[in-house]
Short mmCIF file of C-alpha atoms and ligand atoms in Angstrom, two decimals:
data_model
loop_
_atom_site.label_atom_id
_atom_site.label_comp_id
_atom_site.label_asym_id
_atom_site.label_seq_id
_atom_site.Cartn_x
_atom_site.Cartn_y
_atom_site.Cartn_z
CA UNK A 1 -51.56 279.99 218.85
CA UNK A 2 -49.21 277.83 220.87
CA UNK A 3 -47.17 275.58 218.44
CA UNK A 4 -47.90 271.70 219.46
CA UNK A 5 -45.50 270.05 221.46
CA UNK A 6 -44.18 266.54 221.06
CA UNK A 7 -46.45 265.08 223.50
CA UNK A 8 -49.30 266.50 221.34
CA UNK A 9 -48.03 265.29 217.87
CA UNK A 10 -47.08 261.61 219.33
CA UNK A 11 -51.04 261.41 219.78
CA UNK A 12 -51.93 262.68 216.29
CA UNK A 13 -53.16 260.39 213.63
CA UNK A 14 -50.11 259.49 211.02
CA UNK A 15 -51.85 261.02 208.04
CA UNK A 16 -48.91 262.81 206.44
CA UNK A 17 -50.20 266.06 207.83
CA UNK A 18 -47.30 268.79 208.06
CA UNK A 19 -45.66 269.14 211.43
CA UNK A 20 -43.02 271.21 213.02
CA UNK A 21 -40.87 269.73 215.57
CA UNK A 22 -38.72 271.98 217.89
CA UNK A 23 -36.70 270.64 220.59
CA UNK A 24 -32.96 269.24 221.36
CA UNK A 25 -31.44 266.31 219.79
CA UNK A 26 -30.95 263.52 221.92
CA UNK A 27 -29.48 261.03 219.35
CA UNK A 28 -28.59 260.58 215.95
CA UNK A 29 -27.78 257.55 213.70
CA UNK A 30 -27.24 256.89 210.09
CA UNK A 31 -27.80 253.98 207.95
CA UNK A 32 -26.90 254.65 204.17
CA UNK A 33 -28.71 257.68 203.00
CA UNK A 34 -31.05 257.55 205.90
CA UNK A 35 -30.40 259.70 208.96
CA UNK A 36 -32.28 259.22 212.09
CA UNK A 37 -32.77 261.97 214.85
CA UNK A 38 -34.49 261.55 218.10
CA UNK A 39 -35.91 264.91 219.17
CA UNK A 40 -37.08 265.64 222.92
CA UNK A 41 -38.66 269.15 223.91
CA UNK A 42 -39.30 268.05 227.54
CA UNK A 43 -43.36 267.73 227.24
CA UNK A 44 -42.88 264.05 227.69
CA UNK A 45 -40.27 261.30 228.19
CA UNK A 46 -40.79 260.23 224.76
CA UNK A 47 -39.07 262.00 222.10
CA UNK A 48 -40.09 261.78 218.44
CA UNK A 49 -37.83 260.27 215.67
CA UNK A 50 -37.29 262.20 212.49
CA UNK A 51 -36.13 260.27 209.39
CA UNK A 52 -34.15 262.50 206.91
CA UNK A 53 -33.31 260.79 203.34
CA UNK A 54 -29.99 262.68 202.06
CA UNK A 55 -29.76 260.83 198.91
CA UNK A 56 -31.34 263.89 197.38
CA UNK A 57 -28.46 266.46 198.37
CA UNK A 58 -25.77 264.46 200.05
CA UNK A 59 -23.23 267.31 199.63
CA UNK A 60 -25.31 269.81 201.19
CA UNK A 61 -26.39 268.04 204.13
CA UNK A 62 -22.99 266.62 205.03
CA UNK A 63 -22.14 269.87 206.71
CA UNK A 64 -25.55 270.14 208.66
CA UNK A 65 -25.35 266.53 209.73
CA UNK A 66 -21.78 267.18 211.56
CA UNK A 67 -23.62 269.73 213.75
CA UNK A 68 -26.48 267.80 214.44
CA UNK A 69 -24.94 266.38 217.92
CA UNK A 70 -26.50 265.42 221.21
CA UNK A 71 -27.99 268.90 223.03
CA UNK A 72 -28.10 270.95 219.49
CA UNK A 73 -31.52 272.73 219.17
CA UNK A 74 -33.36 272.10 216.16
CA UNK A 75 -36.52 272.91 214.11
CA UNK A 76 -37.40 270.20 211.80
CA UNK A 77 -40.31 270.32 209.19
CA UNK A 78 -41.96 267.22 207.91
CA UNK A 79 -44.88 265.05 207.63
CA UNK A 80 -46.13 262.88 210.26
CA UNK A 81 -46.24 259.19 209.21
CA UNK A 82 -46.72 255.70 210.61
CA UNK A 83 -43.44 254.68 212.17
CA UNK A 84 -42.11 251.25 210.94
CA UNK A 85 -39.92 251.14 214.14
CA UNK A 86 -40.98 249.12 216.97
CA UNK A 87 -42.12 251.05 220.27
CA UNK A 88 -43.22 254.21 218.43
CA UNK A 89 -46.53 254.59 216.46
CA UNK A 90 -45.51 257.58 214.31
CA UNK A 91 -42.36 259.22 213.20
CA UNK A 92 -41.70 262.52 211.22
CA UNK A 93 -40.45 262.26 207.44
CA UNK A 94 -38.25 265.09 207.52
CA UNK A 95 -37.97 267.40 204.97
CA UNK A 96 -36.01 270.44 206.31
CA UNK A 97 -33.76 270.33 209.46
CA UNK A 98 -32.31 273.52 210.79
CA UNK A 99 -29.75 274.04 213.58
CA UNK A 100 -30.79 276.79 215.65
CA UNK A 101 -28.09 276.35 218.50
CA UNK A 102 -25.22 273.69 218.14
CA UNK A 103 -23.63 271.80 221.06
CA UNK A 104 -20.36 271.13 220.49
CA UNK A 105 -19.66 267.57 221.47
CA UNK A 106 -16.17 268.09 222.75
CA UNK A 107 -17.34 270.37 225.21
CA UNK A 108 -21.20 269.57 226.01
CA UNK A 109 -21.36 267.74 229.26
CA UNK A 110 -24.15 265.62 228.56
CA UNK A 111 -23.46 262.81 226.14
CA UNK A 112 -25.34 259.89 225.13
CA UNK A 113 -24.09 257.54 227.63
CA UNK A 114 -25.25 257.09 231.30
CA UNK A 115 -24.19 259.87 233.69
CA UNK A 116 -24.05 259.33 237.58
CA UNK A 117 -26.50 261.15 239.43
CA UNK A 118 -23.87 262.70 241.32
CA UNK A 119 -22.31 263.95 238.31
CA UNK A 120 -25.66 265.61 236.92
CA UNK A 121 -25.72 267.38 240.47
CA UNK A 122 -22.82 269.39 239.72
CA UNK A 123 -24.18 270.61 236.52
CA UNK A 124 -27.82 270.90 237.71
CA UNK A 125 -28.59 273.91 235.30
CA UNK A 126 -28.26 271.06 232.40
CA UNK A 127 -29.77 268.08 234.23
CA UNK A 128 -33.33 268.88 233.43
CA UNK A 129 -32.34 267.81 229.86
CA UNK A 130 -32.01 264.05 230.88
CA UNK A 131 -34.75 261.28 231.06
CA UNK A 132 -34.43 261.17 234.85
CA UNK A 133 -34.46 264.97 235.69
CA UNK A 134 -37.32 265.72 232.96
CA UNK A 135 -39.46 262.95 234.77
CA UNK A 136 -38.79 264.42 238.12
CA UNK A 137 -39.90 267.93 237.07
CA UNK A 138 -42.96 266.64 235.32
CA UNK A 139 -44.04 264.61 238.41
CA UNK A 140 -43.16 267.39 240.81
CA UNK A 141 -45.10 270.13 238.46
CA UNK A 142 -48.22 267.58 238.35
CA UNK A 143 -48.07 266.91 241.89
CA UNK A 144 -48.05 270.45 242.90
CA UNK A 145 -51.35 271.18 240.89
CA UNK A 146 -52.72 267.61 242.55
CA UNK A 147 -52.03 269.38 246.23
CA UNK A 148 -54.19 272.30 245.31
CA UNK A 149 -57.11 270.26 243.47
CA UNK A 150 -57.32 267.96 246.37
CA UNK A 151 -57.72 270.95 249.08
CA UNK A 152 -59.77 273.25 246.94
CA UNK A 153 -62.36 270.62 246.60
CA UNK A 154 -62.48 270.32 250.20
CA UNK A 155 -63.03 273.87 250.62
CA UNK A 156 -59.85 274.39 252.12
CA UNK A 157 -58.65 277.96 251.37
CA UNK A 158 -54.96 278.55 250.23
CA UNK A 159 -53.27 280.73 252.52
CA UNK A 160 -50.09 282.89 251.98
CA UNK A 161 -48.04 282.52 255.13
CA UNK A 162 -45.07 284.77 255.46
CA UNK A 163 -41.44 283.67 254.45
CA UNK A 164 -39.85 286.33 257.03
CA UNK A 165 -40.83 285.85 260.63
CA UNK A 166 -40.07 286.74 264.15
CA UNK A 167 -41.08 283.49 265.47
CA UNK A 168 -39.92 280.00 265.92
CA UNK A 169 -42.98 277.99 264.82
CA UNK A 170 -40.98 274.49 265.92
CA UNK A 171 -39.11 275.69 268.74
CA UNK A 172 -36.41 273.91 267.53
CA UNK A 173 -33.96 276.67 266.99
CA UNK A 174 -33.06 275.66 263.50
CA UNK A 175 -33.34 279.11 262.06
CA UNK A 176 -31.57 281.14 259.47
CA UNK A 177 -31.30 284.72 260.52
CA UNK A 178 -32.34 287.59 258.22
CA UNK A 179 -30.55 290.81 258.97
CA UNK A 180 -29.35 294.16 257.17
CA UNK A 181 -26.90 295.01 260.11
CA UNK A 182 -23.43 295.55 258.87
CA UNK A 183 -21.93 292.36 260.34
CA UNK A 184 -18.46 292.95 259.15
CA UNK A 185 -18.64 296.64 260.43
CA UNK A 186 -19.73 295.47 263.67
CA UNK A 187 -16.91 293.00 264.07
CA UNK A 188 -14.25 295.49 263.25
CA UNK A 189 -15.62 297.63 265.92
CA UNK A 190 -16.36 294.85 268.32
CA UNK A 191 -19.88 296.12 269.35
CA UNK A 192 -22.63 293.78 269.86
CA UNK A 193 -25.62 294.03 267.31
CA UNK A 194 -28.46 296.17 268.18
CA UNK A 195 -31.39 294.59 266.69
CA UNK A 196 -33.82 297.40 267.30
CA UNK A 197 -31.89 299.18 264.51
CA UNK A 198 -32.08 296.25 262.24
CA UNK A 199 -34.72 296.14 259.11
CA UNK A 200 -37.59 294.97 260.93
CA UNK A 201 -36.72 296.46 264.31
CA UNK A 202 -36.00 292.84 265.86
CA UNK A 203 -34.37 289.76 265.40
CA UNK A 204 -35.94 288.04 262.36
CA UNK A 205 -35.70 284.64 260.56
CA UNK A 206 -36.53 282.89 257.39
CA UNK A 207 -39.79 280.79 258.47
CA UNK A 208 -39.35 276.85 259.37
CA UNK A 209 -43.18 276.34 259.07
CA UNK A 210 -46.41 278.39 258.29
CA UNK A 211 -48.13 276.71 260.87
CA UNK A 212 -48.73 279.16 263.48
CA UNK A 213 -49.95 281.75 260.97
CA UNK A 214 -52.15 279.01 259.21
CA UNK A 215 -53.81 278.51 262.61
CA UNK A 216 -54.85 281.99 262.80
CA UNK A 217 -56.61 281.77 259.30
CA UNK A 218 -58.34 278.23 260.47
CA UNK A 219 -59.92 279.84 263.25
CA UNK A 220 -61.41 282.00 261.05
CA UNK A 221 -62.08 280.30 257.65
CA UNK A 222 -62.25 276.66 259.10
CA UNK A 223 -60.14 275.03 256.51
CA UNK A 224 -56.90 276.32 255.24
CA UNK A 225 -53.77 275.04 253.76
CA UNK A 226 -50.34 276.60 253.11
CA UNK A 227 -47.89 275.46 250.34
CA UNK A 228 -44.66 277.39 250.11
CA UNK A 229 -40.73 277.39 250.94
CA UNK A 230 -39.54 276.71 254.38
CA UNK A 231 -35.89 276.94 255.94
CA UNK A 232 -33.97 274.80 258.32
CA UNK A 233 -30.65 275.37 259.47
CA UNK A 234 -30.32 271.90 260.68
CA UNK A 235 -26.81 270.42 260.24
CA UNK A 236 -28.06 267.22 258.78
CA UNK A 237 -26.24 266.00 255.68
CA UNK A 238 -28.44 263.10 255.05
CA UNK A 239 -30.58 261.84 251.55
CA UNK A 240 -33.70 263.42 253.34
CA UNK A 241 -32.98 266.79 254.47
CA UNK A 242 -32.61 270.09 252.65
CA UNK A 243 -32.02 273.55 254.07
CA UNK A 244 -34.86 274.89 251.86
CA UNK A 245 -37.75 272.76 251.09
CA UNK A 246 -41.35 273.01 250.24
CA UNK A 247 -44.26 272.08 252.80
CA UNK A 248 -47.70 271.68 252.58
CA UNK A 249 -49.62 272.28 255.61
CA UNK A 250 -53.40 272.14 256.00
CA UNK A 251 -54.94 273.35 259.27
CA UNK A 252 -58.68 272.75 260.16
CA UNK A 253 -60.82 273.73 262.81
CA UNK A 254 -62.92 271.51 264.94
CA UNK A 255 -60.86 268.68 263.51
CA UNK A 256 -59.58 266.33 266.29
CA UNK A 257 -56.60 263.85 265.77
CA UNK A 258 -58.55 261.12 264.10
CA UNK A 259 -59.87 263.46 261.46
CA UNK A 260 -56.29 264.80 260.92
CA UNK A 261 -55.13 261.25 260.08
CA UNK A 262 -58.41 260.49 257.92
CA UNK A 263 -57.13 263.70 255.93
CA UNK A 264 -53.59 262.60 255.62
CA UNK A 265 -54.41 259.55 254.44
CA UNK A 266 -56.81 260.74 251.85
CA UNK A 267 -54.47 263.15 250.79
CA UNK A 268 -51.66 260.81 250.06
CA UNK A 269 -53.66 257.94 248.25
CA UNK A 270 -54.95 261.04 246.19
CA UNK A 271 -51.76 262.30 245.23
CA UNK A 272 -50.47 258.43 244.44
CA UNK A 273 -53.84 258.01 242.26
CA UNK A 274 -53.19 261.27 240.41
CA UNK A 275 -49.50 260.29 239.26
CA UNK A 276 -50.40 256.68 238.77
CA UNK A 277 -52.94 258.25 236.20
CA UNK A 278 -51.60 261.43 234.98
CA UNK A 279 -47.59 260.60 234.81
CA UNK A 280 -47.76 256.92 233.50
CA UNK A 281 -45.04 257.26 231.01
CA UNK A 282 -42.86 258.88 233.62
CA UNK A 283 -43.48 256.59 236.27
CA UNK A 284 -42.80 253.64 233.77
CA UNK A 285 -39.40 255.12 233.73
CA UNK A 286 -39.06 255.10 237.33
CA UNK A 287 -40.00 251.68 237.55
CA UNK A 288 -37.73 250.21 235.07
CA UNK A 289 -34.73 252.40 235.62
CA UNK A 290 -34.76 253.79 239.32
CA UNK A 291 -36.70 251.63 241.99
CA UNK A 292 -38.17 248.48 240.49
CA UNK A 293 -41.87 247.54 241.41
CA UNK A 294 -42.81 251.22 242.33
CA UNK A 295 -45.85 251.52 240.35
CA UNK A 296 -47.24 248.21 241.95
CA UNK A 297 -45.99 249.44 245.51
CA UNK A 298 -47.99 252.99 244.76
CA UNK A 299 -51.05 250.90 243.58
CA UNK A 300 -51.35 248.77 246.73
CA UNK A 301 -50.72 251.73 248.80
CA UNK A 302 -53.83 253.19 247.43
CA UNK A 303 -55.77 250.06 248.10
CA UNK A 304 -54.68 249.69 251.66
CA UNK A 305 -55.66 250.98 254.87
CA UNK A 306 -52.70 252.69 256.76
CA UNK A 307 -51.75 251.01 259.78
CA UNK A 308 -52.19 253.15 262.84
CA UNK A 309 -50.42 252.45 265.91
CA UNK A 310 -49.51 254.46 269.21
CA UNK A 311 -45.81 255.32 269.88
CA UNK A 312 -45.92 253.32 272.93
CA UNK A 313 -46.85 250.39 270.98
CA UNK A 314 -44.27 251.17 268.32
CA UNK A 315 -41.58 251.12 271.00
CA UNK A 316 -42.91 247.95 272.37
CA UNK A 317 -42.48 246.22 268.65
CA UNK A 318 -38.79 247.48 268.33
CA UNK A 319 -37.90 246.29 271.78
CA UNK A 320 -39.38 242.99 271.01
CA UNK A 321 -37.16 243.07 267.87
CA UNK A 322 -34.07 242.91 269.81
CA UNK A 323 -31.78 246.16 270.16
CA UNK A 324 -28.94 244.15 268.31
CA UNK A 325 -30.98 245.10 265.17
CA UNK A 326 -30.27 248.53 265.64
CA UNK A 327 -27.47 250.98 266.18
CA UNK A 328 -29.41 253.05 268.55
CA UNK A 329 -31.36 251.15 271.33
CA UNK A 330 -35.14 251.79 271.42
CA UNK A 331 -36.95 253.06 274.54
CA UNK A 332 -39.68 254.60 275.73
CA UNK A 333 -39.25 258.35 275.42
CA UNK A 334 -36.42 258.30 272.62
CA UNK A 335 -36.83 260.05 269.72
CA UNK A 336 -37.48 257.65 266.69
CA UNK A 337 -34.05 257.03 264.52
CA UNK A 338 -34.55 256.66 260.56
CA UNK A 339 -33.57 252.85 261.28
CA UNK A 340 -36.40 252.35 263.56
CA UNK A 341 -38.96 254.03 261.40
CA UNK A 342 -37.55 251.60 258.40
CA UNK A 343 -38.44 248.72 260.83
CA UNK A 344 -41.90 249.73 261.97
CA UNK A 345 -42.66 250.56 258.11
CA UNK A 346 -41.21 247.74 256.09
CA UNK A 347 -40.92 244.81 258.87
CA UNK A 348 -44.00 245.50 261.26
CA UNK A 349 -46.47 247.35 258.83
CA UNK A 350 -45.33 246.44 255.29
CA UNK A 351 -46.41 249.82 254.43
CA UNK A 352 -47.28 253.25 255.39
CA UNK A 353 -47.86 253.53 259.25
CA UNK A 354 -49.61 256.41 261.26
CA UNK A 355 -47.77 256.78 264.73
CA UNK A 356 -49.53 258.74 267.34
CA UNK A 357 -49.05 259.90 270.93
CA UNK A 358 -45.52 260.39 270.97
CA UNK A 359 -43.96 261.85 274.57
CA UNK A 360 -44.48 265.09 274.93
CA UNK A 361 -40.42 265.92 275.57
CA UNK A 362 -39.70 265.30 272.11
CA UNK A 363 -42.39 266.93 270.38
CA UNK A 364 -43.05 270.68 269.97
CA UNK A 365 -44.79 273.14 272.17
CA UNK A 366 -48.02 273.49 270.49
CA UNK A 367 -49.35 269.96 270.57
CA UNK A 368 -52.25 268.93 272.63
CA UNK A 369 -51.53 267.16 276.01
CA UNK A 370 -53.11 263.72 276.47
CA UNK A 371 -54.81 263.30 279.73
CA UNK A 372 -52.00 261.09 280.74
CA UNK A 373 -49.97 264.29 281.22
CA UNK A 374 -47.04 262.44 279.30
CA UNK A 375 -48.00 261.96 275.64
CA UNK A 376 -49.38 264.49 273.15
CA UNK A 377 -51.92 264.16 270.61
CA UNK A 378 -48.81 263.84 267.54
CA UNK A 379 -49.17 261.84 264.56
CA UNK A 380 -46.27 261.05 262.23
CA UNK A 381 -46.92 259.41 258.75
CA UNK A 382 -44.01 257.12 258.04
CA UNK A 383 -43.40 255.23 254.63
CA UNK A 384 -41.27 252.49 253.76
CA UNK A 385 -37.57 253.52 252.20
CA UNK A 386 -37.92 257.07 253.44
CA UNK A 387 -39.42 257.28 257.19
CA UNK A 388 -41.39 260.50 258.21
CA UNK A 389 -43.33 262.03 255.30
CA UNK A 390 -45.70 263.82 257.38
CA UNK A 391 -45.54 265.53 260.72
CA UNK A 392 -48.53 266.82 262.74
CA UNK A 393 -51.02 267.13 265.80
CA UNK A 394 -53.94 268.10 267.28
CA UNK A 395 -53.16 271.50 268.97
CA UNK A 396 -53.45 272.80 272.37
CA UNK A 397 -56.49 274.95 272.32
CA UNK A 398 -56.63 275.64 276.12
CA UNK A 399 -54.92 278.96 276.87
CA UNK A 400 -53.61 278.09 280.42
CA UNK A 401 -52.13 274.59 279.49
CA UNK A 402 -50.71 276.10 276.31
CA UNK A 403 -48.99 279.07 278.17
CA UNK A 404 -47.67 276.51 281.01
CA UNK A 405 -45.98 274.27 278.57
CA UNK A 406 -44.33 277.20 276.78
CA UNK A 407 -43.09 278.38 279.96
CA UNK A 408 -42.01 274.87 281.07
CA UNK A 409 -39.88 274.79 277.74
CA UNK A 410 -38.34 278.23 278.24
CA UNK A 411 -40.21 280.11 275.91
CA UNK A 412 -41.89 283.35 276.59
CA UNK A 413 -45.65 283.52 275.96
CA UNK A 414 -45.47 287.07 275.80
CA UNK A 415 -43.53 286.92 272.54
CA UNK A 416 -46.40 284.56 271.15
CA UNK A 417 -49.38 286.76 272.53
CA UNK A 418 -51.02 286.85 269.00
CA UNK A 419 -50.94 283.22 268.76
CA UNK A 420 -52.38 283.04 272.26
CA UNK A 421 -54.98 285.19 271.19
CA UNK A 422 -56.74 282.19 269.10
CA UNK A 423 -57.03 280.49 272.65
CA UNK A 424 -58.37 283.77 274.50
CA UNK A 425 -60.80 284.46 271.76
CA UNK A 426 -63.28 281.78 270.36
CA UNK A 427 -60.85 279.12 270.74
CA UNK A 428 -61.93 275.70 269.29
CA UNK A 429 -60.20 272.21 268.82
CA UNK A 430 -57.97 272.39 265.54
CA UNK A 431 -55.61 269.86 263.96
CA UNK A 432 -53.20 270.27 261.05
CA UNK A 433 -50.18 268.40 259.52
CA UNK A 434 -46.91 269.15 257.27
CA UNK A 435 -45.80 267.12 254.34
CA UNK A 436 -42.54 267.45 252.91
CA UNK A 437 -43.16 268.13 249.21
CA UNK A 438 -39.71 266.74 248.25
CA UNK A 439 -40.39 263.89 250.61
CA UNK A 440 -43.33 263.13 248.80
CA UNK A 441 -41.45 263.23 245.25
CA UNK A 442 -38.78 260.94 246.70
CA UNK A 443 -41.66 258.50 247.63
CA UNK A 444 -43.50 258.45 244.22
CA UNK A 445 -40.42 258.39 242.02
CA UNK A 446 -38.13 256.19 244.06
CA UNK A 447 -35.06 258.72 243.89
CA UNK A 448 -33.04 257.98 246.79
CA UNK A 449 -31.54 261.33 247.10
CA UNK A 450 -33.54 264.31 248.08
CA UNK A 451 -31.06 266.59 246.15
CA UNK A 452 -32.26 264.94 243.13
CA UNK A 453 -35.97 265.96 243.39
CA UNK A 454 -35.61 269.59 243.79
CA UNK A 455 -34.08 271.79 240.75
CA UNK A 456 -31.67 273.62 243.03
CA UNK A 457 -30.95 271.96 246.10
CA UNK A 458 -29.79 273.98 249.35
CA UNK A 459 -28.33 271.92 252.09
CA UNK A 460 -25.03 272.08 254.41
CA UNK A 461 -22.28 273.87 252.08
CA UNK A 462 -24.41 273.74 249.01
CA UNK A 463 -26.14 276.72 247.58
CA UNK A 464 -24.54 276.42 243.81
CA UNK A 465 -26.72 278.25 240.94
O1 LIG B 1 -42.34 267.41 261.25
P1 LIG B 1 -42.18 268.82 260.92
O2 LIG B 1 -41.07 269.53 261.67
O3 LIG B 1 -43.60 269.35 261.15
C1 LIG B 1 -43.92 270.83 261.27
O4 LIG B 1 -43.14 271.74 260.69
C2 LIG B 1 -45.12 271.32 261.50
N1 LIG B 1 -45.33 272.88 261.77
C3 LIG B 1 -46.31 270.86 260.41
C4 LIG B 1 -47.55 271.06 261.03
O5 LIG B 1 -48.09 270.63 261.73
N2 LIG B 1 -48.13 271.96 260.25
O6 LIG B 1 -41.95 269.12 259.56
C5 LIG B 1 -43.18 268.32 258.45
C6 LIG B 1 -42.60 267.88 257.38
C7 LIG B 1 -41.96 266.46 257.59
O7 LIG B 1 -42.74 265.48 257.89
C8 LIG B 1 -41.06 266.21 256.50
O8 LIG B 1 -41.79 265.64 255.41
C9 LIG B 1 -40.57 267.39 256.02
O9 LIG B 1 -41.80 268.39 256.51
N3 LIG B 1 -39.11 267.98 256.55
C10 LIG B 1 -38.23 268.03 255.65
N4 LIG B 1 -38.06 267.82 254.22
C11 LIG B 1 -36.88 268.14 253.77
N5 LIG B 1 -35.89 268.50 254.68
C12 LIG B 1 -35.98 268.88 255.80
N6 LIG B 1 -34.97 269.31 256.64
C13 LIG B 1 -36.99 268.68 256.42
N7 LIG B 1 -37.65 268.85 257.75
C14 LIG B 1 -39.01 268.42 257.87
MG1 LIG B 2 -41.38 265.94 262.23
#
């Protein structure tokens, strides 16, 4: 039998039943003969107060109290009683306290005071013991499960696409190479590497996206999704880029761009509704400590219809606003900067926006060309504070057009013959998108830096732990 966690004990009736608390001390206070110990086990943001009366054996407990410091692990036995203190329904009248592992106050880095997020990033192996990172971890876990719930209920099959691949799914060149060649030996001998002798017999990389492989399964199982780590060697040191991040990529056959937008909008709303319902205590914490008003914002997003706008209209809005507002002057054909995305979501739409029909030049090779020959059936979902949270498109399902597009971008269609087979045999319209899981968590929690919503962030110059 699993022993009950604090989250379960907090909802039990205070009928003097015997309970055992196991966890880590957050705070300790003393008042005359009474000792108040707040214990947290990470099962919820709320800990439980254990009150110990030392009048019976003041001498004996004196030594124990000295070791009862923030961070120490304890086992406390006692009775669950109604709490006279405000803000908590129950507490434990402790009969026995055992210290399992001490955490000496002189060296333990987490003290009762508030630490900066920057400082906590340096001790990422301990930061999950704080309120903020405990809450982030619980919200992340619940959201991951909600992703599966959402798709499984709609008959999307979960496909495990490969982590190591020989193709650049985005054609953007931001790849981490994987090799077992003796690089130091090669450097000494001055020889060029021969990848035919490498582990896979050719140059290979960590995947930037599972999309291409997901497409192969979508044209067999109709609706699929991937959810796994992806890797990008982009040299962007920002609060919304990681070198290793988790991405959710649904792909559906016979879906056109409109279906894809509807799916994305329903998906986001489902995820927000889930955390509002199931992570209420953690969200209340984010609302008071991290981003004021976030609960109300998320609620209103659930109730609103996302604004949908073409890229062309969006650029008109930006031009109308005047270029003096922006560091980068907006013009048709430009890749939207985060200041532009911010303006469109916060000033024009006052909420999430779905932008469609971007110029082909700034989007990936696989997107379906519109009849105008200039724009593609792309869609990006932008949200306030963050900008892009989802990127997706309808895919080019015509073999000749796709091959021609690849050639015009300098890609070799022969290298993607398996991908082109989908267009050779039983081709069908299909669409999909990718959501950055960490961006979603940032959006939901209000955490400003993406490095604070993944346990061990990997970014330029950063691979600690
Ligand atoms: O827009 P992106 O590059 O699209 C794709 O990878 C497509 N293959 C998706 C698809 O259609 N199946 O990336 C999708 C999302 C972005 O909208 C963003 O949320 C996130 O992935 N993302 C990143 N998140 C963190 N760090 C990075 N470096 C990211 N790059 C993209
Ligand atoms: Mg994108």
